[in-house]
Short mmCIF file of C-alpha atoms and ligand atoms in Angstrom, two decimals:
data_model
loop_
_atom_site.label_atom_id
_atom_site.label_comp_id
_atom_site.label_asym_id
_atom_site.label_seq_id
_atom_site.Cartn_x
_atom_site.Cartn_y
_atom_site.Cartn_z
CA UNK A 1 -4.54 -22.10 27.15
CA UNK A 2 -2.80 -20.91 23.83
CA UNK A 3 -4.06 -17.94 22.37
CA UNK A 4 -6.44 -18.25 19.37
CA UNK A 5 -4.52 -16.73 15.74
CA UNK A 6 -6.31 -13.78 14.11
CA UNK A 7 -6.82 -14.53 10.54
CA UNK A 8 -8.57 -12.44 7.53
CA UNK A 9 -9.35 -15.08 5.34
CA UNK A 10 -9.87 -14.11 1.73
CA UNK A 11 -12.18 -16.42 -0.26
CA UNK A 12 -14.04 -16.82 -3.55
CA UNK A 13 -16.82 -18.84 -1.95
CA UNK A 14 -16.83 -21.69 -3.51
CA UNK A 15 -17.52 -25.17 -2.28
CA UNK A 16 -14.11 -25.89 -0.12
CA UNK A 17 -14.00 -21.94 1.10
CA UNK A 18 -17.40 -22.96 2.92
CA UNK A 19 -15.71 -26.11 4.06
CA UNK A 20 -13.06 -24.10 4.81
CA UNK A 21 -14.56 -20.99 6.77
CA UNK A 22 -17.32 -23.16 8.80
CA UNK A 23 -13.81 -24.94 9.83
CA UNK A 24 -12.72 -21.79 10.86
CA UNK A 25 -15.47 -20.86 12.63
CA UNK A 26 -15.35 -24.14 14.79
CA UNK A 27 -12.18 -24.31 16.02
CA UNK A 28 -11.23 -22.03 19.03
CA UNK A 29 -7.71 -21.70 17.68
CA UNK A 30 -8.92 -19.39 15.15
CA UNK A 31 -10.02 -15.83 15.98
CA UNK A 32 -11.51 -15.25 12.49
CA UNK A 33 -11.50 -10.92 12.62
CA UNK A 34 -13.08 -10.69 8.92
CA UNK A 35 -13.68 -12.22 5.59
CA UNK A 36 -12.51 -10.16 2.23
CA UNK A 37 -13.70 -11.74 -0.98
CA UNK A 38 -12.52 -12.06 -4.77
CA UNK A 39 -13.38 -13.30 -7.84
CA UNK A 40 -12.31 -16.77 -9.18
CA UNK A 41 -14.67 -19.75 -8.41
CA UNK A 42 -17.66 -17.29 -9.08
CA UNK A 43 -18.04 -13.81 -9.73
CA UNK A 44 -16.65 -11.47 -7.15
CA UNK A 45 -20.65 -10.23 -6.25
CA UNK A 46 -21.68 -13.99 -6.15
CA UNK A 47 -18.39 -14.37 -3.55
CA UNK A 48 -19.15 -11.37 -1.22
CA UNK A 49 -22.98 -12.47 -1.45
CA UNK A 50 -22.24 -16.12 -0.09
CA UNK A 51 -19.82 -15.10 2.63
CA UNK A 52 -22.39 -12.94 4.11
CA UNK A 53 -24.84 -15.75 3.91
CA UNK A 54 -23.15 -18.67 4.75
CA UNK A 55 -21.96 -16.75 8.50
CA UNK A 56 -25.50 -16.05 8.50
CA UNK A 57 -26.18 -19.31 8.16
CA UNK A 58 -23.49 -20.28 11.27
CA UNK A 59 -24.93 -17.19 13.33
CA UNK A 60 -21.51 -15.28 12.92
CA UNK A 61 -21.31 -11.82 12.62
CA UNK A 62 -18.46 -11.15 11.29
CA UNK A 63 -16.97 -8.17 9.40
CA UNK A 64 -16.82 -8.97 5.32
CA UNK A 65 -14.86 -6.53 3.02
CA UNK A 66 -15.88 -7.04 -0.78
CA UNK A 67 -12.61 -7.05 -3.15
CA UNK A 68 -11.40 -7.52 -6.50
CA UNK A 69 -13.73 -8.18 -9.60
CA UNK A 70 -10.74 -8.90 -12.42
CA UNK A 71 -6.93 -9.99 -12.52
CA UNK A 72 -5.02 -7.25 -12.26
CA UNK A 73 -3.24 -7.44 -16.33
CA UNK A 74 -4.79 -10.46 -17.74
CA UNK A 75 -8.35 -11.45 -19.78
CA UNK A 76 -10.16 -12.90 -16.54
CA UNK A 77 -10.51 -16.63 -17.39
CA UNK A 78 -13.96 -18.35 -17.37
CA UNK A 79 -15.71 -18.86 -13.80
CA UNK A 80 -15.34 -23.01 -13.35
CA UNK A 81 -19.39 -23.27 -12.62
CA UNK A 82 -18.50 -27.06 -13.15
CA UNK A 83 -16.57 -27.00 -10.05
CA UNK A 84 -18.68 -25.13 -7.46
CA UNK A 85 -21.69 -24.71 -9.44
CA UNK A 86 -23.51 -21.25 -11.08
CA UNK A 87 -24.00 -19.81 -7.68
CA UNK A 88 -20.72 -21.23 -6.04
CA UNK A 89 -22.63 -23.64 -3.14
CA UNK A 90 -23.13 -26.53 -5.93
CA UNK A 91 -27.03 -27.15 -5.62
CA UNK A 92 -27.15 -25.62 -2.29
CA UNK A 93 -29.33 -22.37 -1.69
CA UNK A 94 -29.05 -20.29 1.07
CA UNK A 95 -31.03 -17.75 1.66
CA UNK A 96 -30.42 -13.61 0.66
CA UNK A 97 -28.08 -12.44 3.56
CA UNK A 98 -29.46 -9.70 5.50
CA UNK A 99 -25.91 -8.04 6.05
CA UNK A 100 -24.20 -5.70 3.77
CA UNK A 101 -20.19 -5.97 3.39
CA UNK A 102 -18.02 -3.44 4.88
CA UNK A 103 -17.79 -0.27 3.33
CA UNK A 104 -13.80 -0.31 2.74
CA UNK A 105 -12.38 -2.45 -0.45
CA UNK A 106 -10.84 -5.75 0.99
CA UNK A 107 -7.59 -4.11 0.33
CA UNK A 108 -8.14 -1.69 2.50
CA UNK A 109 -9.83 -3.56 5.09
CA UNK A 110 -6.62 -5.71 4.83
CA UNK A 111 -4.26 -2.88 5.35
CA UNK A 112 -6.21 -1.53 8.29
CA UNK A 113 -6.54 -4.53 9.93
CA UNK A 114 -3.19 -5.20 9.84
CA UNK A 115 -1.44 -1.92 10.75
CA UNK A 116 -4.32 -1.54 13.35
CA UNK A 117 -2.07 -4.83 15.43
CA UNK A 118 1.39 -5.00 13.66
CA UNK A 119 2.89 -8.48 13.70
CA UNK A 120 -0.65 -10.15 15.03
CA UNK A 121 -2.93 -10.69 11.94
CA UNK A 122 -2.37 -13.99 9.38
CA UNK A 123 -4.26 -13.61 6.17
CA UNK A 124 -4.99 -16.79 4.55
CA UNK A 125 -5.82 -15.90 1.07
CA UNK A 126 -7.71 -19.46 -0.50
CA UNK A 127 -8.59 -17.31 -3.97
CA UNK A 128 -6.58 -15.52 -6.46
CA UNK A 129 -3.44 -13.23 -4.30
CA UNK A 130 -5.44 -9.70 -6.29
CA UNK A 131 -6.63 -8.22 -2.82
CA UNK A 132 -3.22 -8.99 -1.58
CA UNK A 133 -1.26 -7.41 -4.29
CA UNK A 134 -3.36 -4.29 -4.40
CA UNK A 135 -2.93 -4.08 -0.66
CA UNK A 136 1.05 -4.27 -1.23
CA UNK A 137 0.69 -1.77 -3.55
CA UNK A 138 -1.44 1.01 -1.15
CA UNK A 139 0.49 0.33 1.84
CA UNK A 140 4.28 -2.12 1.18
CA UNK A 141 4.90 -1.39 5.02
CA UNK A 142 2.17 -4.39 5.59
CA UNK A 143 4.70 -6.93 4.96
CA UNK A 144 6.63 -6.15 7.97
CA UNK A 145 3.35 -5.64 10.30
CA UNK A 146 1.85 -9.19 9.30
CA UNK A 147 2.06 -12.07 11.42
CA UNK A 148 2.53 -14.77 8.26
CA UNK A 149 0.52 -14.92 4.91
CA UNK A 150 -0.54 -18.70 4.56
CA UNK A 151 -1.90 -19.15 0.84
CA UNK A 152 -4.00 -21.91 -0.76
CA UNK A 153 -2.24 -22.03 -3.69
CA UNK A 154 0.35 -23.52 -6.43
CA UNK A 155 2.05 -26.70 -7.29
CA UNK A 156 5.30 -26.54 -6.47
CA UNK A 157 6.67 -30.44 -7.61
CA UNK A 158 3.08 -30.94 -8.46
CA UNK A 159 1.23 -31.25 -11.96
CA UNK A 160 -1.55 -28.51 -11.96
CA UNK A 161 -5.37 -28.13 -11.60
CA UNK A 162 -6.55 -26.50 -14.72
CA UNK A 163 -4.07 -27.91 -16.92
CA UNK A 164 -0.62 -30.01 -16.38
CA UNK A 165 0.75 -26.43 -15.79
CA UNK A 166 -1.24 -24.27 -13.45
CA UNK A 167 -3.11 -24.28 -10.02
CA UNK A 168 -6.60 -22.43 -9.96
CA UNK A 169 -5.61 -19.75 -7.98
CA UNK A 170 -2.76 -18.75 -9.26
CA UNK A 171 -3.95 -19.10 -13.03
CA UNK A 172 -6.83 -16.85 -12.28
CA UNK A 173 -3.86 -13.55 -11.42
CA UNK A 174 -0.40 -14.87 -12.20
CA UNK A 175 0.48 -11.27 -11.97
CA UNK A 176 -1.12 -11.02 -8.62
CA UNK A 177 0.78 -14.03 -7.53
CA UNK A 178 4.07 -12.59 -8.79
CA UNK A 179 4.14 -9.55 -6.37
CA UNK A 180 3.02 -11.29 -3.85
CA UNK A 181 5.35 -13.92 -3.91
CA UNK A 182 8.29 -11.34 -4.24
CA UNK A 183 6.94 -9.14 -1.03
CA UNK A 184 9.07 -9.78 1.82
CA UNK A 185 6.74 -11.18 4.36
CA UNK A 186 6.94 -14.23 6.40
CA UNK A 187 4.57 -16.91 3.75
CA UNK A 188 3.90 -20.56 3.40
CA UNK A 189 2.38 -21.79 0.46
CA UNK A 190 0.26 -24.75 1.13
CA UNK A 191 -0.23 -25.77 -2.55
CA UNK A 192 -1.66 -29.30 -4.78
CA UNK A 193 1.33 -30.68 -3.48
CA UNK A 194 -0.08 -31.35 -0.33
CA UNK A 195 -3.86 -30.34 -0.19
CA UNK A 196 -4.66 -32.99 -3.07
CA UNK A 197 -3.16 -35.73 -0.92
CA UNK A 198 -5.74 -34.71 2.43
CA UNK A 199 -9.14 -36.55 0.42
CA UNK A 200 -12.06 -35.80 2.18
CA UNK A 201 -15.19 -38.15 2.24
CA UNK A 202 -19.10 -38.26 2.81
CA UNK A 203 -17.91 -39.87 5.76
CA UNK A 204 -15.75 -37.10 7.24
CA UNK A 205 -19.08 -35.06 7.10
CA UNK A 206 -21.58 -37.18 8.35
CA UNK A 207 -21.02 -36.49 12.43
CA UNK A 208 -21.73 -32.90 11.71
CA UNK A 209 -25.38 -33.86 10.75
CA UNK A 210 -25.72 -34.80 14.30
CA UNK A 211 -23.84 -32.13 15.92
CA UNK A 212 -24.42 -28.77 14.01
CA UNK A 213 -27.44 -30.06 11.92
CA UNK A 214 -28.16 -26.67 10.17
CA UNK A 215 -24.62 -25.87 8.57
CA UNK A 216 -24.43 -29.78 8.28
CA UNK A 217 -27.37 -30.27 5.95
CA UNK A 218 -25.93 -27.80 3.94
CA UNK A 219 -22.03 -28.42 3.90
CA UNK A 220 -23.39 -31.88 3.22
CA UNK A 221 -25.65 -30.69 0.15
CA UNK A 222 -23.00 -28.56 -1.14
CA UNK A 223 -20.16 -31.01 -1.11
CA UNK A 224 -22.09 -33.93 -3.14
CA UNK A 225 -22.00 -31.73 -6.30
CA UNK A 226 -18.09 -30.77 -5.42
CA UNK A 227 -17.30 -35.24 -4.96
CA UNK A 228 -19.59 -35.54 -8.02
CA UNK A 229 -16.78 -33.31 -10.06
CA UNK A 230 -14.13 -35.08 -8.37
CA UNK A 231 -15.61 -37.90 -9.31
CA UNK A 232 -16.01 -37.73 -12.50
CA UNK A 233 -12.51 -36.31 -13.09
CA UNK A 234 -10.35 -37.99 -11.10
CA UNK A 235 -12.57 -41.25 -9.91
CA UNK A 236 -12.35 -40.31 -6.07
CA UNK A 237 -14.69 -40.73 -3.95
CA UNK A 238 -14.88 -37.32 -2.09
CA UNK A 239 -12.76 -34.19 -2.54
CA UNK A 240 -9.71 -32.72 -1.97
CA UNK A 241 -9.26 -30.49 1.13
CA UNK A 242 -7.67 -27.98 -0.57
CA UNK A 243 -8.65 -24.61 1.38
CA UNK A 244 -9.38 -26.25 4.88
CA UNK A 245 -5.62 -27.22 4.74
CA UNK A 246 -4.83 -24.02 4.64
CA UNK A 247 -6.30 -22.54 7.51
CA UNK A 248 -5.08 -25.87 9.39
CA UNK A 249 -1.33 -24.90 8.01
CA UNK A 250 -2.04 -21.37 9.20
CA UNK A 251 -2.73 -22.82 13.01
CA UNK A 252 -0.16 -25.80 13.26
CA UNK A 253 2.47 -26.32 10.58
CA UNK A 254 3.61 -29.73 12.03
CA UNK A 255 1.63 -31.69 9.52
CA UNK A 256 3.52 -30.46 6.84
CA UNK A 257 6.66 -31.14 5.89
CA UNK A 258 8.27 -27.92 4.36
CA UNK A 259 11.28 -26.44 2.64
CA UNK A 260 12.40 -23.09 2.59
CA UNK A 261 12.95 -21.42 -1.37
CA UNK A 262 11.66 -18.58 -3.06
CA UNK A 263 9.15 -19.09 -6.01
CA UNK A 264 8.90 -18.12 -9.53
CA UNK A 265 5.35 -17.96 -11.37
CA UNK A 266 4.97 -17.97 -15.06
CA UNK A 267 2.93 -15.10 -16.02
CA UNK A 268 1.59 -15.95 -19.63
CA UNK A 269 1.68 -18.26 -22.30
CA UNK A 270 0.36 -22.18 -22.44
CA UNK A 271 2.03 -22.56 -19.05
CA UNK A 272 1.06 -18.96 -17.42
CA UNK A 273 0.45 -19.81 -13.34
CA UNK A 274 3.25 -22.54 -13.01
CA UNK A 275 4.81 -22.05 -9.81
CA UNK A 276 8.21 -23.28 -9.22
CA UNK A 277 11.57 -23.51 -7.23
CA UNK A 278 13.25 -20.47 -7.92
CA UNK A 279 17.12 -19.30 -7.33
CA UNK A 280 16.51 -15.43 -6.39
CA UNK A 281 13.85 -13.78 -4.07
CA UNK A 282 12.25 -13.84 -0.54
CA UNK A 283 12.35 -17.54 0.81
CA UNK A 284 8.87 -18.89 1.37
CA UNK A 285 8.12 -22.11 3.00
CA UNK A 286 6.88 -24.22 0.79
CA UNK A 287 4.32 -27.14 1.95
CA UNK A 288 5.84 -30.65 0.24
CA UNK A 289 4.28 -33.25 2.51
CA UNK A 290 1.51 -33.57 4.62
CA UNK A 291 0.17 -36.21 7.50
CA UNK A 292 -3.22 -36.54 5.62
CA UNK A 293 -4.43 -38.30 8.68
CA UNK A 294 -4.03 -35.48 10.83
CA UNK A 295 -5.02 -32.69 8.65
CA UNK A 296 -7.83 -34.55 7.81
CA UNK A 297 -8.74 -35.66 12.04
CA UNK A 298 -8.77 -32.09 12.97
CA UNK A 299 -10.77 -31.09 10.28
CA UNK A 300 -13.90 -33.61 11.16
CA UNK A 301 -13.40 -33.41 14.77
CA UNK A 302 -13.72 -29.29 14.95
CA UNK A 303 -17.00 -29.04 12.30
CA UNK A 304 -18.59 -32.20 14.32
CA UNK A 305 -17.72 -30.02 17.98
CA UNK A 306 -21.40 -28.28 18.38
CA UNK A 307 -19.53 -25.27 18.23
CA UNK A 308 -22.09 -24.34 14.93
CA UNK A 309 -25.80 -24.29 14.88
C1 LIG B 401 -8.10 -23.77 -5.32
O1 LIG B 401 -9.35 -23.40 -6.29
C2 LIG B 401 -10.80 -23.26 -6.03
O2 LIG B 401 -11.28 -23.96 -6.98
C3 LIG B 401 -10.63 -23.96 -4.53
O3 LIG B 401 -11.53 -23.04 -3.74
C4 LIG B 401 -9.26 -23.44 -3.98
O4 LIG B 401 -9.69 -22.91 -3.63
C5 LIG B 401 -8.07 -25.12 -5.51
O5 LIG B 401 -7.03 -24.86 -6.57
CA1 LIG B 402 -11.06 -21.23 -2.67
#
């Protein structure tokens, strides 16, 4: 049997973040050793509450460390409540969590986890990259100690989703993204080039209602809001599978066509947050193509496996 991959998800839940977290809990190939939270889809305190509440729903006693509430340099953008709802999970409300977050800030949690198990931990940030930038600032040596960093973010040969140029996670903190892209650690970028090609519909979540009724009912309700946003803005009957695609890429790169190139990020102005292939900098594995049915099939199968309550 192949060993499961020890992963930390850095997240701003967020409806597709919830899909990613539940997927990670359901797939035995993931050893989810911790979650760190970040502002983005919702304020940081809401992201932490949502992460803890979601883990309790799923019966998972995994540490959660609270992270940055603001970008490194720029003035924060408003939270996109029209995408994920004011509370982050659309119209699906969860009970307030009983557990408290870890005493350490997210960046310290990341540093400790990586240095305790050199060469083993995969970081999967699916929100703004502020916590990772802070971890690098405090302990640059972690770059040589992570197994890999798999980022949901960016749009390389593709238009943005907050405007024509930028993808939301990078746009929320381009200075943090620049620091993360400049670090010499093994890195994969799972951006809109691929995530917008993987479309999840209500039919993909339906089997979960039978096999994992508690989590299935929650995810189905939360997804309604996200589907509504995609229907209104893009005429799609479903949603882009952003954050879960990054978890899947961290486990198995095979469904993704990649090139290796440095990446630049525009820091200011109308094009702030735009990511493009560059000529200088550490090479990053940039996902540009995807076997969407393979990614979606894995997502659907694991969620329906009955491993969640
Ligand atoms: C990314 O932005 C957020 O809205 C989603 O959770 C995802 O991480 C997609 O651009
Ligand atoms: Ca996210």
